[in-house]
CSV table of C-alpha atoms in Angstrom, one decimal:
chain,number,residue,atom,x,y,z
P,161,UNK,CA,26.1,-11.4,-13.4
P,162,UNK,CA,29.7,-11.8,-11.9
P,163,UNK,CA,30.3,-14.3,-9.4
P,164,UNK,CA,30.9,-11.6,-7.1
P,165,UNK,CA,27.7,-10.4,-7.0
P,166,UNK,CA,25.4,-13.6,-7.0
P,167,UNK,CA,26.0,-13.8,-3.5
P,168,UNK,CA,22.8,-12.1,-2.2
P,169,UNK,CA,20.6,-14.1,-4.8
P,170,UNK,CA,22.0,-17.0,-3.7
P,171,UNK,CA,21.5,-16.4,0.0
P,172,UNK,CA,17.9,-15.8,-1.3
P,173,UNK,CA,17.5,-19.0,-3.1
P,174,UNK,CA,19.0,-21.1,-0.2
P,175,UNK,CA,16.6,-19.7,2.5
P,176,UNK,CA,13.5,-20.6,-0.2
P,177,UNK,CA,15.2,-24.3,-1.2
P,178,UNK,CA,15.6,-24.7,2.6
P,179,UNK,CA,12.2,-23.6,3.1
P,180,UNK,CA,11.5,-25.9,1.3
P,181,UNK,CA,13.0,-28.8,2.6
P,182,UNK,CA,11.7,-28.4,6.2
P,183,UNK,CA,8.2,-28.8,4.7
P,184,UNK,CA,9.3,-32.1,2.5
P,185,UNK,CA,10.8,-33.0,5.5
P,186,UNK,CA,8.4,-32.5,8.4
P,187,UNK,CA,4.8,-32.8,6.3
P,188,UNK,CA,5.0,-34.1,2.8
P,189,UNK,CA,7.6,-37.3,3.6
P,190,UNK,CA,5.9,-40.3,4.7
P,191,UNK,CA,6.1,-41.6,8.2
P,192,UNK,CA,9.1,-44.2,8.4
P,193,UNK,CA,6.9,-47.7,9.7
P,194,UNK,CA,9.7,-48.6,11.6
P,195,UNK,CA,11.1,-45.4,13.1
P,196,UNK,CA,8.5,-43.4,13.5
P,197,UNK,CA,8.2,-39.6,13.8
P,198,UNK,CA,12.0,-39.7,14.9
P,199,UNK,CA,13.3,-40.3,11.5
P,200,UNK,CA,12.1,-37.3,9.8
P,201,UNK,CA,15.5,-36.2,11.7
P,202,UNK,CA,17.6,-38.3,8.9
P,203,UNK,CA,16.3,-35.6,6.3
P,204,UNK,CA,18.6,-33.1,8.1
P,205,UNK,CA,20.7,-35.1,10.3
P,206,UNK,CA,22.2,-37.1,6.9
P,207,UNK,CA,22.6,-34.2,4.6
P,208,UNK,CA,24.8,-31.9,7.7
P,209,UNK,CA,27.0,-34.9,7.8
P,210,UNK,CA,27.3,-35.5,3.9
P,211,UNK,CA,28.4,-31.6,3.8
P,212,UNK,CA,30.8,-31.9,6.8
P,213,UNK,CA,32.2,-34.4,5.1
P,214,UNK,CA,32.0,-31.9,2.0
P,215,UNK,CA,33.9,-29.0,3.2
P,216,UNK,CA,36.8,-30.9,4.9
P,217,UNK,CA,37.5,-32.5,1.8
P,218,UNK,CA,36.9,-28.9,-0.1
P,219,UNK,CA,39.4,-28.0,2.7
P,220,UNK,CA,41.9,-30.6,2.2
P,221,UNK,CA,41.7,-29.6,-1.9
P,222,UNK,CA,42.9,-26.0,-1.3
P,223,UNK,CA,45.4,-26.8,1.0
P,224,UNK,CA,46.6,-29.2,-1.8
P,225,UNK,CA,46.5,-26.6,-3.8
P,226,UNK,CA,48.0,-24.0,-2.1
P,227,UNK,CA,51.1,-26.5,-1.4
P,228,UNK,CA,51.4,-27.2,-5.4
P,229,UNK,CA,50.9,-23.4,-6.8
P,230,UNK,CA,51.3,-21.5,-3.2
P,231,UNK,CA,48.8,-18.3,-2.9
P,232,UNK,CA,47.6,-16.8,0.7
P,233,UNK,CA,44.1,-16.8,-0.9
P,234,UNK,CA,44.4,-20.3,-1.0
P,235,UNK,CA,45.6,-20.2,2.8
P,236,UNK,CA,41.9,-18.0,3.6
P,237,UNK,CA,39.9,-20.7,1.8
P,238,UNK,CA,41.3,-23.8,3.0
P,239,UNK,CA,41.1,-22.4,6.6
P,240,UNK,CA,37.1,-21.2,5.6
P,241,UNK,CA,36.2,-24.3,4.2
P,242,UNK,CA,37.4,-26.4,7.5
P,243,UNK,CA,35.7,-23.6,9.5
P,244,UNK,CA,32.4,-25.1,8.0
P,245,UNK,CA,33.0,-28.5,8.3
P,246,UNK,CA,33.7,-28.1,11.9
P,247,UNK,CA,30.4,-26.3,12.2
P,248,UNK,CA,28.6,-28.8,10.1
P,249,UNK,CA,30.0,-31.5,11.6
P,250,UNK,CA,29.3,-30.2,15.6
P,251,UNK,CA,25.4,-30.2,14.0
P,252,UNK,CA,26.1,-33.8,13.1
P,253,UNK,CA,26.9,-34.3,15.9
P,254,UNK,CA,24.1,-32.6,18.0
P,255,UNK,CA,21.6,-34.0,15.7
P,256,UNK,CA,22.8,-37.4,15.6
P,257,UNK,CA,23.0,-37.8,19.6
P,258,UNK,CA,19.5,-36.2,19.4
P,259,UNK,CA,18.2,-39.0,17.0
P,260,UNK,CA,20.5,-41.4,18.9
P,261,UNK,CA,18.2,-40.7,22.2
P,262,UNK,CA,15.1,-40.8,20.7
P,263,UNK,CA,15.4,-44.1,18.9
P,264,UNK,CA,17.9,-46.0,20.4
P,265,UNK,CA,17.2,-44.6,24.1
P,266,UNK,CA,20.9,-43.1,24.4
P,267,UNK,CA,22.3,-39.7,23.7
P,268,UNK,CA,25.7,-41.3,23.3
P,269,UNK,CA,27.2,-45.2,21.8
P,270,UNK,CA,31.1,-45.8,22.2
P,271,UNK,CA,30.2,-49.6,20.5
P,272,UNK,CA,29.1,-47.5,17.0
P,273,UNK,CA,32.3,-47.4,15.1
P,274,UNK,CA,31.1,-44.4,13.1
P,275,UNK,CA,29.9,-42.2,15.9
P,276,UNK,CA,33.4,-42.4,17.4
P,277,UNK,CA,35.4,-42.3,13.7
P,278,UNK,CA,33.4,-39.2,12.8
P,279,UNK,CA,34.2,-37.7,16.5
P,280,UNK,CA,37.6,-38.4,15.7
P,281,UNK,CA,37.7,-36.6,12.6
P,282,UNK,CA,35.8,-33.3,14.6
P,283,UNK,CA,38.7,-33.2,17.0
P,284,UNK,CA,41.4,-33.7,14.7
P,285,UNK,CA,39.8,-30.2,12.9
P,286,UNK,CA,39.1,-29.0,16.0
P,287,UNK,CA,42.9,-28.9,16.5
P,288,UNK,CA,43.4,-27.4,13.2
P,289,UNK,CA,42.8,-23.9,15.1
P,290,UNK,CA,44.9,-24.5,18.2
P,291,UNK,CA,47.5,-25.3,15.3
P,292,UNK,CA,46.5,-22.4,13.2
P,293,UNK,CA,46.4,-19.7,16.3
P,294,UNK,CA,50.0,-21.1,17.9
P,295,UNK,CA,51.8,-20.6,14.9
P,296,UNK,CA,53.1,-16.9,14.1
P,297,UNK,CA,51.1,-15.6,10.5
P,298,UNK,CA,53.0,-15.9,7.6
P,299,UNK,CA,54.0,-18.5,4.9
P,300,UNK,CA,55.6,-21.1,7.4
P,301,UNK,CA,51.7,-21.3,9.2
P,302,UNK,CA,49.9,-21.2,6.0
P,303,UNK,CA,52.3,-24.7,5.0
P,304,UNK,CA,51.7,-26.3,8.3
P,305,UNK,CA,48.4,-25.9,7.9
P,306,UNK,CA,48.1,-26.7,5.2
P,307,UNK,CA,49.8,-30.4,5.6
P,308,UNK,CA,47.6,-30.7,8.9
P,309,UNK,CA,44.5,-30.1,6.5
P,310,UNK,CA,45.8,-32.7,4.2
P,311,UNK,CA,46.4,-35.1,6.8
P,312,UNK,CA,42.8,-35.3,8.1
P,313,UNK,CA,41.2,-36.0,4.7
P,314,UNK,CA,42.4,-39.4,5.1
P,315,UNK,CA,40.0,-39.5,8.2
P,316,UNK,CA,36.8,-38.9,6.0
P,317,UNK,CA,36.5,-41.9,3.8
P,318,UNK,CA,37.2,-43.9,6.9
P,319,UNK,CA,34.3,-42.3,8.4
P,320,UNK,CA,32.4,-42.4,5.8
P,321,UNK,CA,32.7,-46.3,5.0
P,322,UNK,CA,33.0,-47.3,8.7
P,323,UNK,CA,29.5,-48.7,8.7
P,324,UNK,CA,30.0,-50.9,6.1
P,325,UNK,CA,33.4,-51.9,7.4
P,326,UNK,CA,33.1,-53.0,10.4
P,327,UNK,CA,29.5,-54.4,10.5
P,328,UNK,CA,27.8,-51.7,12.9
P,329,UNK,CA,24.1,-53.1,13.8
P,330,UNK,CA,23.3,-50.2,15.8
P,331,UNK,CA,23.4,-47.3,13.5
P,332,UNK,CA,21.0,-47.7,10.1
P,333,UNK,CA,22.5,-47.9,7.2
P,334,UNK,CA,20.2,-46.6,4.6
P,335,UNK,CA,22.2,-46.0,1.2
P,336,UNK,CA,23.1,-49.8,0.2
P,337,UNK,CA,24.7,-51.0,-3.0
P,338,UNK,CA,20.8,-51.8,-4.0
P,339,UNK,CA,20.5,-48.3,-3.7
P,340,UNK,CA,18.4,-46.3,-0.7
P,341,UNK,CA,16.3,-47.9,1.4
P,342,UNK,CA,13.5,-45.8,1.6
P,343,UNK,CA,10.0,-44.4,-1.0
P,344,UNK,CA,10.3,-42.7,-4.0
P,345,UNK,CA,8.9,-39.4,-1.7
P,346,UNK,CA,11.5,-40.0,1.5
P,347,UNK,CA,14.1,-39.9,-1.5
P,348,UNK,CA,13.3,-36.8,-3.1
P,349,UNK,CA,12.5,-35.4,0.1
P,350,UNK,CA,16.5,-36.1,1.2
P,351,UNK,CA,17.9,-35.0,-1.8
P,352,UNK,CA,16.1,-31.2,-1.7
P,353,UNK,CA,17.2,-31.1,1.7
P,354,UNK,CA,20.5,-32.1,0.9
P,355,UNK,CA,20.7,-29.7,-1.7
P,356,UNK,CA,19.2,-27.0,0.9
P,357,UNK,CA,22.3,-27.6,3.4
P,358,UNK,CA,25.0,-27.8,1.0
P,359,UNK,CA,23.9,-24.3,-0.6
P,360,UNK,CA,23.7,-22.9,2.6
P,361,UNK,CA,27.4,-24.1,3.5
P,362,UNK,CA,28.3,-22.5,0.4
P,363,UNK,CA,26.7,-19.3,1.4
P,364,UNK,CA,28.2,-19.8,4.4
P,365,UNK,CA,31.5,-19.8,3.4
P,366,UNK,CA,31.5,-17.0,0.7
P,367,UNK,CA,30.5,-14.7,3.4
P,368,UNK,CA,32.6,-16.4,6.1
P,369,UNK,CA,35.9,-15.7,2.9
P,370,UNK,CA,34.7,-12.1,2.4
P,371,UNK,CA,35.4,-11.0,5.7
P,372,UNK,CA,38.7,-13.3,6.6
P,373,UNK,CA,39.6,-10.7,3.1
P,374,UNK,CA,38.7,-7.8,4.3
P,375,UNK,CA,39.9,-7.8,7.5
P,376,UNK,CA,43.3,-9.0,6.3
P,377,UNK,CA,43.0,-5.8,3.4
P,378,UNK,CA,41.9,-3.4,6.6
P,379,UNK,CA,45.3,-4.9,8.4
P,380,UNK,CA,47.6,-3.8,5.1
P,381,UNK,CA,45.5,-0.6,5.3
P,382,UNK,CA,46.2,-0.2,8.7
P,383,UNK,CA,49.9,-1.1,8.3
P,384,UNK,CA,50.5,1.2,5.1
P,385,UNK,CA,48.9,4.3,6.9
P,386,UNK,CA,50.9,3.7,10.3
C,177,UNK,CA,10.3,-36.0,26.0
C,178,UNK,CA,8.1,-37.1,23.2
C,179,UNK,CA,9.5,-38.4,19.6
C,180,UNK,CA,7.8,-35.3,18.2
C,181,UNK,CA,9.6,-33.1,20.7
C,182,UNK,CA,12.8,-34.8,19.7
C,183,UNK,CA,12.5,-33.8,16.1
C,184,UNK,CA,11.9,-30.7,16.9
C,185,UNK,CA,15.1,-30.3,19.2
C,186,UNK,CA,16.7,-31.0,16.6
C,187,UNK,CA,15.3,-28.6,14.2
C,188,UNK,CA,15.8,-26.3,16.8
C,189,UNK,CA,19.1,-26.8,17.5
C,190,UNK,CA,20.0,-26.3,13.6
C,191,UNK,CA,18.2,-23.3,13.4
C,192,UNK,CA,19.8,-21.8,16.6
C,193,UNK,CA,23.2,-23.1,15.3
C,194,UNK,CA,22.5,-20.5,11.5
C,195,UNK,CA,21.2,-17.9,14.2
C,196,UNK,CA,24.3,-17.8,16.2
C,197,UNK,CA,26.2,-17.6,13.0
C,198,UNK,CA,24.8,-14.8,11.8
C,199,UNK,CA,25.0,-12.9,15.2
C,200,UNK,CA,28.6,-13.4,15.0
C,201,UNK,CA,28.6,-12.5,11.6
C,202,UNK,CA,26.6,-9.7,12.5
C,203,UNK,CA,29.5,-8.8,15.3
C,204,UNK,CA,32.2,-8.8,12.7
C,205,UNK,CA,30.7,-6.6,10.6
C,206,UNK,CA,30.3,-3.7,13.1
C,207,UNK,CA,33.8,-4.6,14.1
C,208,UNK,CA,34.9,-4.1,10.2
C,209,UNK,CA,32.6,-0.9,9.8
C,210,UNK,CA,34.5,1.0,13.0
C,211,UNK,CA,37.9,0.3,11.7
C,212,UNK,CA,36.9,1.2,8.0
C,213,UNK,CA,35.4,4.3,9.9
C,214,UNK,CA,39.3,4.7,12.0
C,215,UNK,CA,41.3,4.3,8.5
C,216,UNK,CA,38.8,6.6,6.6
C,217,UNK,CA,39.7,9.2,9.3
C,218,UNK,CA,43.2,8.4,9.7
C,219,UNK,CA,43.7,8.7,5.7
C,220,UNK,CA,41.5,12.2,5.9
C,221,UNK,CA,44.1,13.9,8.6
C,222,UNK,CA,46.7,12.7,6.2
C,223,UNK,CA,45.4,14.2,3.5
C,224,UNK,CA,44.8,17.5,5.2
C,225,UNK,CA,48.2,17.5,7.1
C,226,UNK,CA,49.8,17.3,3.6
């Protein structure tokens, strides 16, 4: 089968591995003796940031490559891929403050370095669009964007190692060079739901790219027939 | 609110996010089917014009 047309068996196969995972999650993984209930939010919480983190850098790549060999496909899936991450990463977000509230009592903490790094790194992609939509189509946007897109990779593993970094007590650090802190079950239970997410990101995307390309071929359609 | 009813918000909220999604998915489409629909018409005049 092409890789064109796996798309519908892979939709298929995400909605079952995400079934899945929200039954690992909610009933088979063992209460956390410390947490509570509250933490079976980690087993979707972590993954959604893992894959934000995921597609900006899957962003960042094409916009790399689109620079080195050029291509306005390149253009269509750099732009897709950071269209995800800011949708993955406004979950992260979400679900975080929602976790944030029910264990530490706030929705919000300015003292957690990596609430506000990864914050930082949603609003600089948040301004990849008011870039992206001020600048006139052509190959002069696709280059701009494409050097914006670069520029906010460096943002992710500063993100991502903040914790470690700068000694945050308040949010939990779970994967530690001793490896992760949690059962044999908890583990495997993350890792299906991780793999649930990122497939559905995926998904997510080859639709999203599908119709970015069609509308642009209806546009040269439209132009040609003018 | 509960701990239980915070999991669930944010179950919720996840799902609702995928919903929303695919509405707008959904909208695109329809938008993409009516101007398939105007070019398919447009190119049929052409063709009988000429």
């Amino acid at each position: 089968m092409s890789s064109r047309n796996n798309l519908p068996l892979l939709a298929f196969a995400t909605t079952a591995v995400l079934g899945i995972a929200v039954v690992l999650a909610l009933l088979v993984a063992p209460e956390d003796v410390d947490q509570g209930v509250s933490q079976r939010i980690f087993y979707f919480h972590v993954p959604i940031a893992l894959t934000a983190y995921l597609c900006f850098g899957l962003g960042a790549w094409k916009a790399l490559r689109l620079l080195w060999v050029g291509g306005e496909r390149r253009d269509f899936e750099s732009y897709t891929w950071i269209h995800q991450g800011t949708i993955f990463g406004a979950l992260t977000l979400i679900t975080g403050s929602i976790w944030a509230k029910a264990s530490w009592g706030v929705w919000w903490s300015w003292g957690s370095n990596q609430l506000v790094l990864f914050l930082v790194l949603f609003l600089f992609y948040c301004a990849y669009f008011m870039l992206r939509f001020s600048v006139d189509e052509g190959a002069r946007r696709e280059r701009i964007c494409a050097v914006y897109a670069l520029f906010g990779v460096a943002l992710i593993p500063v993100s991502f190692f903040a914790i470690r970094l700068a000694s945050d007590f308040i949010h939990p650090t779970v994967f530690t060079r001793e490896g992760p802190q949690m059962t044999g079950t908890m583990f495997g239970s993350f890792l299906v739901c991780w793999v649930g997410i990122t497939l559905l990101a995926y998904v997510m995307y080859r639709i999203e790219l599908v119709g970015k390309r069609t509308d642009a071929n209806l546009r040269e359609l439209r132009e040609a027939l003018s | 609110m509960s701990q239980g009813q915070y999991v669930a918000l944010a179950y919720g909220v996840v799902l609702v996010f995928v919903l929303l999604w695919v509405a707008i998915i959904a909208a695109k489409l329809s938008r993409l089917e009516r101007e398939t629909g105007e070019l398919a018409a447009l190119a049929r005049e052409r063709s009988v014009d000429g």
